[in-house]
Amino acid sequence: MDLVSTALPVALGIVMLGLGLGLTVGDFARIAQRPRVVLAALLTQLVVLPAICVGLIYLFGLSPILAVGMMLLAASPGGPAANLYSHLFGGDVALNVSLTAINSVLAIVTMPVIYNLAAAHFAAGDESLGLQFGKAAEVFAIVLVPVGIGMLVRRWRERVALRLDRPVRIASMVVLGLLIGGALLQNRQILADNFGHLAGITAVFGMVNLALGYVVPRVFQVTHAQSVACSFEIGLHNAVMAIVVARTVIGSEQMALPPAVYTVIQLPLALVFGLVLGKTVASRRSTPHVGERLSPAGERP
């Protein structure tokens, strides 16, 4: 196994440790206080998006192994960038933290389930793609154990956790950036050969994620700030988690290509989405409703 494949799980573990350092039991308890927004987010994340991903796979005609890689990406929870984007564009960051926590816990079940269903559907008979539920223990170790350690440190040594929180988050982002760059460089030829084929589907999938992440909660009459949080939580997947599972748990370089291309495309797309959403909302707020009278100063009474 090459250095990148060995180091990526370690780097992801650092990211999840950083997440745990910022979590308390209250973050999970807060979920029970917002059942409507959590239901909207989970419905979109776990049901709607995988179904849309299947449709896009057929529309773009992906090969079986790339199709399974796309489904693995769809099954991954929100990534660490979701909190940053939510903060930049007026989202409820506390909600992001809570959703990331619950989605990361659910991922130890949902990722193996969605992967196995996708492998059985798109690559039936290919025994090399069998994750099976015994491998879920590795996903558990990669995802949940570091979060649990971070939460224990936060509970028992809160001052230490608060001091470590920001440095660990910064270090994890730097290490991840370097490792992702190294992985892209190491596999540049494979990536170049498949980028054009995958750029379209990952871009469409990413924009649909962001849009539905905002629209579905609004249908549930969730506030704008909470809908923005859901949008980035759902629209910015933890692609590194999908890459780690593909490369180290399943052992497939090709399956890691869709989430690798996604990492290159989605961050700038999310930035554009946030700017457009902000301007659209500001425009609607500045436009009076039918029959609404403005004061002489141009403000609503």
PDB file of C-alpha atoms in Angstrom:
ATOM      1  CA  MET A   1       0.000   0.000   0.000  1.00  0.00           C
ATOM      2  CA  ASP A   2       1.416   3.428  -0.935  1.00  0.00           C
ATOM      3  CA  LEU A   3       2.070   6.252   1.515  1.00  0.00           C
ATOM      4  CA  VAL A   4      -1.006   8.246   0.493  1.00  0.00           C
ATOM      5  CA  SER A   5      -3.338   5.296   1.077  1.00  0.00           C
ATOM      6  CA  THR A   6      -1.750   4.738   4.491  1.00  0.00           C
ATOM      7  CA  ALA A   7      -1.822   8.396   5.507  1.00  0.00           C
ATOM      8  CA  LEU A   8      -5.336   9.283   4.317  1.00  0.00           C
ATOM      9  CA  PRO A   9      -7.116   7.311   7.079  1.00  0.00           C
ATOM     10  CA  VAL A  10      -4.821   8.951   9.643  1.00  0.00           C
ATOM     11  CA  ALA A  11      -5.626  12.384   8.246  1.00  0.00           C
ATOM     12  CA  LEU A  12      -9.356  11.619   8.261  1.00  0.00           C
ATOM     13  CA  GLY A  13      -8.989  10.422  11.843  1.00  0.00           C
ATOM     14  CA  ILE A  14      -7.466  13.794  12.757  1.00  0.00           C
ATOM     15  CA  VAL A  15     -10.399  15.567  11.090  1.00  0.00           C
ATOM     16  CA  MET A  16     -12.909  13.463  13.019  1.00  0.00           C
ATOM     17  CA  LEU A  17     -10.945  14.015  16.235  1.00  0.00           C
ATOM     18  CA  GLY A  18     -11.192  17.757  15.608  1.00  0.00           C
ATOM     19  CA  LEU A  19     -14.941  17.356  15.116  1.00  0.00           C
ATOM     20  CA  GLY A  20     -15.194  15.506  18.425  1.00  0.00           C
ATOM     21  CA  LEU A  21     -13.254  18.200  20.287  1.00  0.00           C
ATOM     22  CA  GLY A  22     -15.940  20.685  19.302  1.00  0.00           C
ATOM     23  CA  LEU A  23     -18.889  18.446  20.244  1.00  0.00           C
ATOM     24  CA  THR A  24     -20.837  17.999  23.457  1.00  0.00           C
ATOM     25  CA  VAL A  25     -23.777  15.799  24.350  1.00  0.00           C
ATOM     26  CA  GLY A  26     -25.862  18.962  24.060  1.00  0.00           C
ATOM     27  CA  ASP A  27     -25.172  19.061  20.306  1.00  0.00           C
ATOM     28  CA  PHE A  28     -26.978  15.748  19.949  1.00  0.00           C
ATOM     29  CA  ALA A  29     -29.725  16.813  22.377  1.00  0.00           C
ATOM     30  CA  ARG A  30     -30.334  19.906  20.250  1.00  0.00           C
ATOM     31  CA  ILE A  31     -31.401  17.637  17.412  1.00  0.00           C
ATOM     32  CA  ALA A  32     -34.456  16.531  19.407  1.00  0.00           C
ATOM     33  CA  GLN A  33     -35.438  20.192  19.772  1.00  0.00           C
ATOM     34  CA  ARG A  34     -35.493  20.662  15.973  1.00  0.00           C
ATOM     35  CA  PRO A  35     -37.276  17.570  14.649  1.00  0.00           C
ATOM     36  CA  ARG A  36     -38.605  19.287  11.524  1.00  0.00           C
ATOM     37  CA  VAL A  37     -35.270  20.556  10.239  1.00  0.00           C
ATOM     38  CA  VAL A  38     -33.484  17.292  11.110  1.00  0.00           C
ATOM     39  CA  LEU A  39     -36.194  15.267   9.360  1.00  0.00           C
ATOM     40  CA  ALA A  40     -35.904  17.457   6.263  1.00  0.00           C
ATOM     41  CA  ALA A  41     -32.095  17.158   6.210  1.00  0.00           C
ATOM     42  CA  LEU A  42     -32.028  13.397   6.794  1.00  0.00           C
ATOM     43  CA  LEU A  43     -34.790  12.739   4.245  1.00  0.00           C
ATOM     44  CA  THR A  44     -32.814  14.652   1.635  1.00  0.00           C
ATOM     45  CA  GLN A  45     -29.435  13.175   2.586  1.00  0.00           C
ATOM     46  CA  LEU A  46     -30.388   9.519   2.963  1.00  0.00           C
ATOM     47  CA  VAL A  47     -33.281   9.039   0.531  1.00  0.00           C
ATOM     48  CA  VAL A  48     -33.582  11.782  -2.078  1.00  0.00           C
ATOM     49  CA  LEU A  49     -29.928  12.244  -3.022  1.00  0.00           C
ATOM     50  CA  PRO A  50     -29.041   8.537  -3.459  1.00  0.00           C
ATOM     51  CA  ALA A  51     -32.104   8.181  -5.703  1.00  0.00           C
ATOM     52  CA  ILE A  52     -31.044  11.207  -7.763  1.00  0.00           C
ATOM     53  CA  CYS A  53     -27.493   9.860  -7.943  1.00  0.00           C
ATOM     54  CA  VAL A  54     -28.796   6.600  -9.442  1.00  0.00           C
ATOM     55  CA  GLY A  55     -30.657   8.578 -12.103  1.00  0.00           C
ATOM     56  CA  LEU A  56     -27.547  10.639 -12.937  1.00  0.00           C
ATOM     57  CA  ILE A  57     -25.432   7.482 -13.197  1.00  0.00           C
ATOM     58  CA  TYR A  58     -27.759   6.144 -15.889  1.00  0.00           C
ATOM     59  CA  LEU A  59     -27.991   9.553 -17.578  1.00  0.00           C
ATOM     60  CA  PHE A  60     -24.202   9.893 -17.832  1.00  0.00           C
ATOM     61  CA  GLY A  61     -23.624   6.189 -18.565  1.00  0.00           C
ATOM     62  CA  LEU A  62     -20.957   5.470 -15.945  1.00  0.00           C
ATOM     63  CA  SER A  63     -19.165   2.147 -15.811  1.00  0.00           C
ATOM     64  CA  PRO A  64     -20.144  -0.128 -12.883  1.00  0.00           C
ATOM     65  CA  ILE A  65     -17.117   0.636 -10.710  1.00  0.00           C
ATOM     66  CA  LEU A  66     -17.420   4.420 -11.219  1.00  0.00           C
ATOM     67  CA  ALA A  67     -21.154   4.128 -10.540  1.00  0.00           C
ATOM     68  CA  VAL A  68     -20.430   2.488  -7.189  1.00  0.00           C
ATOM     69  CA  GLY A  69     -17.876   5.224  -6.462  1.00  0.00           C
ATOM     70  CA  MET A  70     -20.550   7.877  -7.094  1.00  0.00           C
ATOM     71  CA  MET A  71     -22.941   6.099  -4.740  1.00  0.00           C
ATOM     72  CA  LEU A  72     -20.212   5.938  -2.107  1.00  0.00           C
ATOM     73  CA  LEU A  73     -19.832   9.712  -2.471  1.00  0.00           C
ATOM     74  CA  ALA A  74     -23.618  10.171  -2.164  1.00  0.00           C
ATOM     75  CA  ALA A  75     -23.574   8.104   1.049  1.00  0.00           C
ATOM     76  CA  SER A  76     -20.837  10.162   2.715  1.00  0.00           C
ATOM     77  CA  PRO A  77     -21.908  12.713   5.352  1.00  0.00           C
ATOM     78  CA  GLY A  78     -21.252  16.457   5.340  1.00  0.00           C
ATOM     79  CA  GLY A  79     -17.612  17.503   5.353  1.00  0.00           C
ATOM     80  CA  PRO A  80     -15.684  19.975   7.512  1.00  0.00           C
ATOM     81  CA  ALA A  81     -16.037  22.713   4.880  1.00  0.00           C
ATOM     82  CA  ALA A  82     -19.820  22.836   5.482  1.00  0.00           C
ATOM     83  CA  ASN A  83     -19.409  24.783   8.726  1.00  0.00           C
ATOM     84  CA  LEU A  84     -17.161  27.362   7.064  1.00  0.00           C
ATOM     85  CA  TYR A  85     -19.481  27.949   4.107  1.00  0.00           C
ATOM     86  CA  SER A  86     -22.504  28.091   6.389  1.00  0.00           C
ATOM     87  CA  HIS A  87     -20.787  30.757   8.476  1.00  0.00           C
ATOM     88  CA  LEU A  88     -19.827  32.769   5.396  1.00  0.00           C
ATOM     89  CA  PHE A  89     -23.361  32.814   3.974  1.00  0.00           C
ATOM     90  CA  GLY A  90     -25.472  33.330   7.081  1.00  0.00           C
ATOM     91  CA  GLY A  91     -26.345  29.760   8.005  1.00  0.00           C
ATOM     92  CA  ASP A  92     -27.077  28.312  11.433  1.00  0.00           C
ATOM     93  CA  VAL A  93     -23.600  26.972  12.227  1.00  0.00           C
ATOM     94  CA  ALA A  94     -24.761  25.330  15.473  1.00  0.00           C
ATOM     95  CA  LEU A  95     -27.202  23.315  13.374  1.00  0.00           C
ATOM     96  CA  ASN A  96     -24.347  22.356  11.031  1.00  0.00           C
ATOM     97  CA  VAL A  97     -22.389  21.011  13.984  1.00  0.00           C
ATOM     98  CA  SER A  98     -25.374  18.959  15.163  1.00  0.00           C
ATOM     99  CA  LEU A  99     -26.144  17.597  11.679  1.00  0.00           C
ATOM    100  CA  THR A 100     -22.487  16.717  11.063  1.00  0.00           C
ATOM    101  CA  ALA A 101     -22.430  14.854  14.351  1.00  0.00           C
ATOM    102  CA  ILE A 102     -25.555  12.790  13.665  1.00  0.00           C
ATOM    103  CA  ASN A 103     -24.639  12.166  10.016  1.00  0.00           C
ATOM    104  CA  SER A 104     -21.143  11.014  10.958  1.00  0.00           C
ATOM    105  CA  VAL A 105     -22.631   8.537  13.432  1.00  0.00           C
ATOM    106  CA  LEU A 106     -25.205   7.323  10.909  1.00  0.00           C
ATOM    107  CA  ALA A 107     -22.463   6.918   8.271  1.00  0.00           C
ATOM    108  CA  ILE A 108     -21.117   3.800   9.979  1.00  0.00           C
ATOM    109  CA  VAL A 109     -24.399   2.127   8.966  1.00  0.00           C
ATOM    110  CA  THR A 110     -25.559   4.029   5.894  1.00  0.00           C
ATOM    111  CA  MET A 111     -22.279   3.905   3.966  1.00  0.00           C
ATOM    112  CA  PRO A 112     -21.953   0.095   4.057  1.00  0.00           C
ATOM    113  CA  VAL A 113     -25.685  -0.317   3.319  1.00  0.00           C
ATOM    114  CA  ILE A 114     -25.708   2.048   0.325  1.00  0.00           C
ATOM    115  CA  TYR A 115     -22.383   0.675  -0.929  1.00  0.00           C
ATOM    116  CA  ASN A 116     -23.568  -2.937  -0.782  1.00  0.00           C
ATOM    117  CA  LEU A 117     -26.841  -2.109  -2.523  1.00  0.00           C
ATOM    118  CA  ALA A 118     -24.966  -0.169  -5.227  1.00  0.00           C
ATOM    119  CA  ALA A 119     -22.396  -2.940  -5.741  1.00  0.00           C
ATOM    120  CA  ALA A 120     -25.161  -5.544  -5.994  1.00  0.00           C
ATOM    121  CA  HIS A 121     -27.108  -3.415  -8.482  1.00  0.00           C
ATOM    122  CA  PHE A 122     -24.381  -1.959 -10.712  1.00  0.00           C
ATOM    123  CA  ALA A 123     -21.661  -4.603 -10.401  1.00  0.00           C
ATOM    124  CA  ALA A 124     -23.513  -7.846  -9.753  1.00  0.00           C
ATOM    125  CA  GLY A 125     -21.171 -10.811  -9.818  1.00  0.00           C
ATOM    126  CA  ASP A 126     -17.992  -8.782  -9.268  1.00  0.00           C
ATOM    127  CA  GLU A 127     -16.677 -10.325  -6.057  1.00  0.00           C
ATOM    128  CA  SER A 128     -13.800  -7.809  -5.874  1.00  0.00           C
ATOM    129  CA  LEU A 129     -16.292  -5.088  -4.932  1.00  0.00           C
ATOM    130  CA  GLY A 130     -17.817  -6.878  -1.979  1.00  0.00           C
ATOM    131  CA  LEU A 131     -17.602  -4.604   1.070  1.00  0.00           C
ATOM    132  CA  GLN A 132     -19.993  -6.703   3.118  1.00  0.00           C
ATOM    133  CA  PHE A 133     -20.973  -5.750   6.620  1.00  0.00           C
ATOM    134  CA  GLY A 134     -17.865  -7.189   8.261  1.00  0.00           C
ATOM    135  CA  LYS A 135     -15.942  -4.248   6.798  1.00  0.00           C
ATOM    136  CA  ALA A 136     -18.283  -1.846   8.584  1.00  0.00           C
ATOM    137  CA  ALA A 137     -16.006  -2.229  11.611  1.00  0.00           C
ATOM    138  CA  GLU A 138     -13.240  -0.461   9.656  1.00  0.00           C
ATOM    139  CA  VAL A 139     -15.617   2.363   8.744  1.00  0.00           C
ATOM    140  CA  PHE A 140     -16.586   2.560  12.422  1.00  0.00           C
ATOM    141  CA  ALA A 141     -12.942   2.810  13.463  1.00  0.00           C
ATOM    142  CA  ILE A 142     -12.161   5.482  10.882  1.00  0.00           C
ATOM    143  CA  VAL A 143     -15.249   7.603  11.537  1.00  0.00           C
ATOM    144  CA  LEU A 144     -16.618   7.210  15.032  1.00  0.00           C
ATOM    145  CA  VAL A 145     -13.697   6.254  17.275  1.00  0.00           C
ATOM    146  CA  PRO A 146     -11.801   9.560  16.767  1.00  0.00           C
ATOM    147  CA  VAL A 147     -15.036  11.530  17.303  1.00  0.00           C
ATOM    148  CA  GLY A 148     -15.634   9.634  20.545  1.00  0.00           C
ATOM    149  CA  ILE A 149     -12.076  10.306  21.742  1.00  0.00           C
ATOM    150  CA  GLY A 150     -12.471  14.015  20.977  1.00  0.00           C
ATOM    151  CA  MET A 151     -15.777  14.177  22.851  1.00  0.00           C
ATOM    152  CA  LEU A 152     -14.248  12.439  25.871  1.00  0.00           C
ATOM    153  CA  VAL A 153     -11.383  14.918  25.934  1.00  0.00           C
ATOM    154  CA  ARG A 154     -13.937  17.756  25.696  1.00  0.00           C
ATOM    155  CA  ARG A 155     -15.931  16.285  28.600  1.00  0.00           C
ATOM    156  CA  TRP A 156     -13.035  15.490  30.921  1.00  0.00           C
ATOM    157  CA  ARG A 157     -10.554  18.226  29.976  1.00  0.00           C
ATOM    158  CA  GLU A 158     -12.637  21.008  28.472  1.00  0.00           C
ATOM    159  CA  ARG A 159      -9.880  23.612  28.640  1.00  0.00           C
ATOM    160  CA  VAL A 160      -7.476  21.289  26.864  1.00  0.00           C
ATOM    161  CA  ALA A 161     -10.113  20.529  24.225  1.00  0.00           C
ATOM    162  CA  LEU A 162     -10.827  24.211  23.656  1.00  0.00           C
ATOM    163  CA  ARG A 163      -7.105  24.945  23.280  1.00  0.00           C
ATOM    164  CA  LEU A 164      -6.650  22.044  20.873  1.00  0.00           C
ATOM    165  CA  ASP A 165      -9.831  22.602  18.852  1.00  0.00           C
ATOM    166  CA  ARG A 166      -8.629  25.325  16.493  1.00  0.00           C
ATOM    167  CA  PRO A 167      -5.039  24.006  15.984  1.00  0.00           C
ATOM    168  CA  VAL A 168      -6.314  20.484  15.297  1.00  0.00           C
ATOM    169  CA  ARG A 169      -8.879  21.766  12.785  1.00  0.00           C
ATOM    170  CA  ILE A 170      -6.259  23.875  10.991  1.00  0.00           C
ATOM    171  CA  ALA A 171      -3.710  21.051  11.022  1.00  0.00           C
ATOM    172  CA  SER A 172      -6.259  18.553   9.746  1.00  0.00           C
ATOM    173  CA  MET A 173      -7.235  20.806   6.836  1.00  0.00           C
ATOM    174  CA  VAL A 174      -3.585  21.399   5.926  1.00  0.00           C
ATOM    175  CA  VAL A 175      -2.712  17.694   6.133  1.00  0.00           C
ATOM    176  CA  LEU A 176      -5.806  16.747   4.152  1.00  0.00           C
ATOM    177  CA  GLY A 177      -5.000  19.347   1.505  1.00  0.00           C
ATOM    178  CA  LEU A 178      -1.471  18.004   1.138  1.00  0.00           C
ATOM    179  CA  LEU A 179      -2.595  14.393   1.006  1.00  0.00           C
ATOM    180  CA  ILE A 180      -5.400  15.053  -1.456  1.00  0.00           C
ATOM    181  CA  GLY A 181      -2.919  16.989  -3.596  1.00  0.00           C
ATOM    182  CA  GLY A 182      -0.489  14.087  -3.332  1.00  0.00           C
ATOM    183  CA  ALA A 183      -3.198  11.581  -4.241  1.00  0.00           C
ATOM    184  CA  LEU A 184      -4.248  13.672  -7.249  1.00  0.00           C
ATOM    185  CA  LEU A 185      -0.627  14.039  -8.355  1.00  0.00           C
ATOM    186  CA  GLN A 186       0.111  10.357  -7.872  1.00  0.00           C
ATOM    187  CA  ASN A 187      -2.902   9.397  -9.962  1.00  0.00           C
ATOM    188  CA  ARG A 188      -2.809  12.357 -12.358  1.00  0.00           C
ATOM    189  CA  GLN A 189      -2.875  10.236 -15.487  1.00  0.00           C
ATOM    190  CA  ILE A 190      -5.825   8.132 -14.336  1.00  0.00           C
ATOM    191  CA  LEU A 191      -7.553  11.300 -13.170  1.00  0.00           C
ATOM    192  CA  ALA A 192      -6.848  13.089 -16.442  1.00  0.00           C
ATOM    193  CA  ASP A 193      -8.227  10.152 -18.422  1.00  0.00           C
ATOM    194  CA  ASN A 194     -11.474  10.195 -16.414  1.00  0.00           C
ATOM    195  CA  PHE A 195     -11.880  13.858 -15.455  1.00  0.00           C
ATOM    196  CA  GLY A 196     -13.895  14.834 -18.512  1.00  0.00           C
ATOM    197  CA  HIS A 197     -16.145  11.824 -18.037  1.00  0.00           C
ATOM    198  CA  LEU A 198     -16.724  12.570 -14.340  1.00  0.00           C
ATOM    199  CA  ALA A 199     -16.687  16.377 -14.255  1.00  0.00           C
ATOM    200  CA  GLY A 200     -20.219  16.669 -15.647  1.00  0.00           C
ATOM    201  CA  ILE A 201     -21.907  14.221 -13.301  1.00  0.00           C
ATOM    202  CA  THR A 202     -20.079  15.440 -10.182  1.00  0.00           C
ATOM    203  CA  ALA A 203     -20.866  19.088 -11.017  1.00  0.00           C
ATOM    204  CA  VAL A 204     -24.561  18.364 -11.648  1.00  0.00           C
ATOM    205  CA  PHE A 205     -24.759  16.154  -8.563  1.00  0.00           C
ATOM    206  CA  GLY A 206     -23.067  18.824  -6.446  1.00  0.00           C
ATOM    207  CA  MET A 207     -25.381  21.632  -7.574  1.00  0.00           C
ATOM    208  CA  VAL A 208     -28.473  19.453  -7.126  1.00  0.00           C
ATOM    209  CA  ASN A 209     -27.253  18.633  -3.595  1.00  0.00           C
ATOM    210  CA  LEU A 210     -26.875  22.302  -2.719  1.00  0.00           C
ATOM    211  CA  ALA A 211     -30.207  23.327  -4.257  1.00  0.00           C
ATOM    212  CA  LEU A 212     -32.252  20.511  -2.715  1.00  0.00           C
ATOM    213  CA  GLY A 213     -30.468  20.996   0.600  1.00  0.00           C
ATOM    214  CA  TYR A 214     -31.972  24.481   0.666  1.00  0.00           C
ATOM    215  CA  VAL A 215     -35.348  23.900  -1.019  1.00  0.00           C
ATOM    216  CA  VAL A 216     -36.517  20.778   0.843  1.00  0.00           C
ATOM    217  CA  PRO A 217     -36.125  22.357   4.312  1.00  0.00           C
ATOM    218  CA  ARG A 218     -37.963  25.460   3.037  1.00  0.00           C
ATOM    219  CA  VAL A 219     -40.855  23.198   2.001  1.00  0.00           C
ATOM    220  CA  PHE A 220     -40.866  22.031   5.627  1.00  0.00           C
ATOM    221  CA  GLN A 221     -41.130  25.737   6.602  1.00  0.00           C
ATOM    222  CA  VAL A 222     -37.640  25.815   8.083  1.00  0.00           C
ATOM    223  CA  THR A 223     -36.011  29.233   8.535  1.00  0.00           C
ATOM    224  CA  HIS A 224     -33.635  30.682   5.953  1.00  0.00           C
ATOM    225  CA  ALA A 225     -30.580  30.367   8.231  1.00  0.00           C
ATOM    226  CA  GLN A 226     -31.379  26.731   9.004  1.00  0.00           C
ATOM    227  CA  SER A 227     -31.999  26.002   5.314  1.00  0.00           C
ATOM    228  CA  VAL A 228     -28.607  27.504   4.425  1.00  0.00           C
ATOM    229  CA  ALA A 229     -27.016  25.240   7.041  1.00  0.00           C
ATOM    230  CA  CYS A 230     -28.802  22.203   5.573  1.00  0.00           C
ATOM    231  CA  SER A 231     -27.796  23.219   2.067  1.00  0.00           C
ATOM    232  CA  PHE A 232     -24.074  23.220   2.799  1.00  0.00           C
ATOM    233  CA  GLU A 233     -24.281  20.210   5.120  1.00  0.00           C
ATOM    234  CA  ILE A 234     -25.949  18.191   2.366  1.00  0.00           C
ATOM    235  CA  GLY A 235     -24.146  19.855  -0.548  1.00  0.00           C
ATOM    236  CA  LEU A 236     -20.569  19.548   0.721  1.00  0.00           C
ATOM    237  CA  HIS A 237     -19.964  15.849   1.219  1.00  0.00           C
ATOM    238  CA  ASN A 238     -16.990  14.492   3.129  1.00  0.00           C
ATOM    239  CA  ALA A 239     -15.420  13.238  -0.088  1.00  0.00           C
ATOM    240  CA  VAL A 240     -12.234  12.305   1.772  1.00  0.00           C
ATOM    241  CA  MET A 241     -14.232   9.755   3.741  1.00  0.00           C
ATOM    242  CA  ALA A 242     -15.469   8.244   0.475  1.00  0.00           C
ATOM    243  CA  ILE A 243     -11.897   8.213  -0.887  1.00  0.00           C
ATOM    244  CA  VAL A 244     -10.575   6.526   2.260  1.00  0.00           C
ATOM    245  CA  VAL A 245     -13.282   3.847   2.187  1.00  0.00           C
ATOM    246  CA  ALA A 246     -12.705   3.243  -1.540  1.00  0.00           C
ATOM    247  CA  ARG A 247      -8.911   3.068  -1.340  1.00  0.00           C
ATOM    248  CA  THR A 248      -8.190   1.506   2.048  1.00  0.00           C
ATOM    249  CA  VAL A 249     -11.322  -0.453   2.972  1.00  0.00           C
ATOM    250  CA  ILE A 250     -12.354  -1.681  -0.483  1.00  0.00           C
ATOM    251  CA  GLY A 251      -8.947  -1.350  -2.146  1.00  0.00           C
ATOM    252  CA  SER A 252     -10.104   0.284  -5.382  1.00  0.00           C
ATOM    253  CA  GLU A 253      -8.229   3.218  -6.921  1.00  0.00           C
ATOM    254  CA  GLN A 254     -10.800   3.644  -9.682  1.00  0.00           C
ATOM    255  CA  MET A 255     -13.729   3.791  -7.259  1.00  0.00           C
ATOM    256  CA  ALA A 256     -12.042   6.734  -5.528  1.00  0.00           C
ATOM    257  CA  LEU A 257     -12.086   8.790  -8.761  1.00  0.00           C
ATOM    258  CA  PRO A 258     -15.630  10.269  -8.464  1.00  0.00           C
ATOM    259  CA  PRO A 259     -15.042  11.692  -4.973  1.00  0.00           C
ATOM    260  CA  ALA A 260     -11.564  12.873  -6.062  1.00  0.00           C
ATOM    261  CA  VAL A 261     -13.021  14.825  -9.000  1.00  0.00           C
ATOM    262  CA  TYR A 262     -15.778  16.088  -6.699  1.00  0.00           C
ATOM    263  CA  THR A 263     -13.187  17.612  -4.335  1.00  0.00           C
ATOM    264  CA  VAL A 264     -11.758  19.656  -7.208  1.00  0.00           C
ATOM    265  CA  ILE A 265     -15.122  20.878  -8.487  1.00  0.00           C
ATOM    266  CA  GLN A 266     -17.458  21.262  -5.532  1.00  0.00           C
ATOM    267  CA  LEU A 267     -15.779  23.922  -3.358  1.00  0.00           C
ATOM    268  CA  PRO A 268     -15.805  26.624  -6.059  1.00  0.00           C
ATOM    269  CA  LEU A 269     -19.332  25.575  -7.102  1.00  0.00           C
ATOM    270  CA  ALA A 270     -20.505  25.928  -3.501  1.00  0.00           C
ATOM    271  CA  LEU A 271     -18.951  29.396  -3.358  1.00  0.00           C
ATOM    272  CA  VAL A 272     -20.865  30.461  -6.475  1.00  0.00           C
ATOM    273  CA  PHE A 273     -24.056  28.911  -5.101  1.00  0.00           C
ATOM    274  CA  GLY A 274     -23.690  30.785  -1.812  1.00  0.00           C
ATOM    275  CA  LEU A 275     -23.161  34.115  -3.586  1.00  0.00           C
ATOM    276  CA  VAL A 276     -26.139  33.600  -5.911  1.00  0.00           C
ATOM    277  CA  LEU A 277     -28.355  32.456  -3.027  1.00  0.00           C
ATOM    278  CA  GLY A 278     -27.371  35.491  -0.968  1.00  0.00           C
ATOM    279  CA  LYS A 279     -28.167  37.908  -3.799  1.00  0.00           C
ATOM    280  CA  THR A 280     -31.473  36.170  -4.562  1.00  0.00           C
ATOM    281  CA  VAL A 281     -32.632  36.303  -0.941  1.00  0.00           C
ATOM    282  CA  ALA A 282     -31.515  39.945  -0.596  1.00  0.00           C
ATOM    283  CA  SER A 283     -33.411  40.842  -3.776  1.00  0.00           C
ATOM    284  CA  ARG A 284     -36.594  39.175  -2.537  1.00  0.00           C
ATOM    285  CA  ARG A 285     -36.373  40.929   0.802  1.00  0.00           C
ATOM    286  CA  SER A 286     -35.919  44.311  -0.879  1.00  0.00           C
ATOM    287  CA  THR A 287     -38.923  43.786  -3.204  1.00  0.00           C
ATOM    288  CA  PRO A 288     -42.290  44.651  -1.598  1.00  0.00           C
ATOM    289  CA  HIS A 289     -45.019  42.037  -1.715  1.00  0.00           C
ATOM    290  CA  VAL A 290     -48.196  42.726  -3.678  1.00  0.00           C
ATOM    291  CA  GLY A 291     -50.254  45.288  -1.812  1.00  0.00           C
ATOM    292  CA  GLU A 292     -47.408  46.172   0.567  1.00  0.00           C
ATOM    293  CA  ARG A 293     -46.870  49.889   1.035  1.00  0.00           C
ATOM    294  CA  LEU A 294     -43.408  51.383   1.487  1.00  0.00           C
ATOM    295  CA  SER A 295     -42.760  54.352   3.691  1.00  0.00           C
ATOM    296  CA  PRO A 296     -41.453  57.582   2.131  1.00  0.00           C
ATOM    297  CA  ALA A 297     -37.933  56.524   3.114  1.00  0.00           C
ATOM    298  CA  GLY A 298     -38.343  53.372   1.043  1.00  0.00           C
ATOM    299  CA  GLU A 299     -38.622  51.022   4.029  1.00  0.00           C
ATOM    300  CA  ARG A 300     -41.452  48.753   5.029  1.00  0.00           C
ATOM    301  CA  PRO A 301     -43.583  50.252   7.803  1.00  0.00           C
TER     302      PRO A 301
END
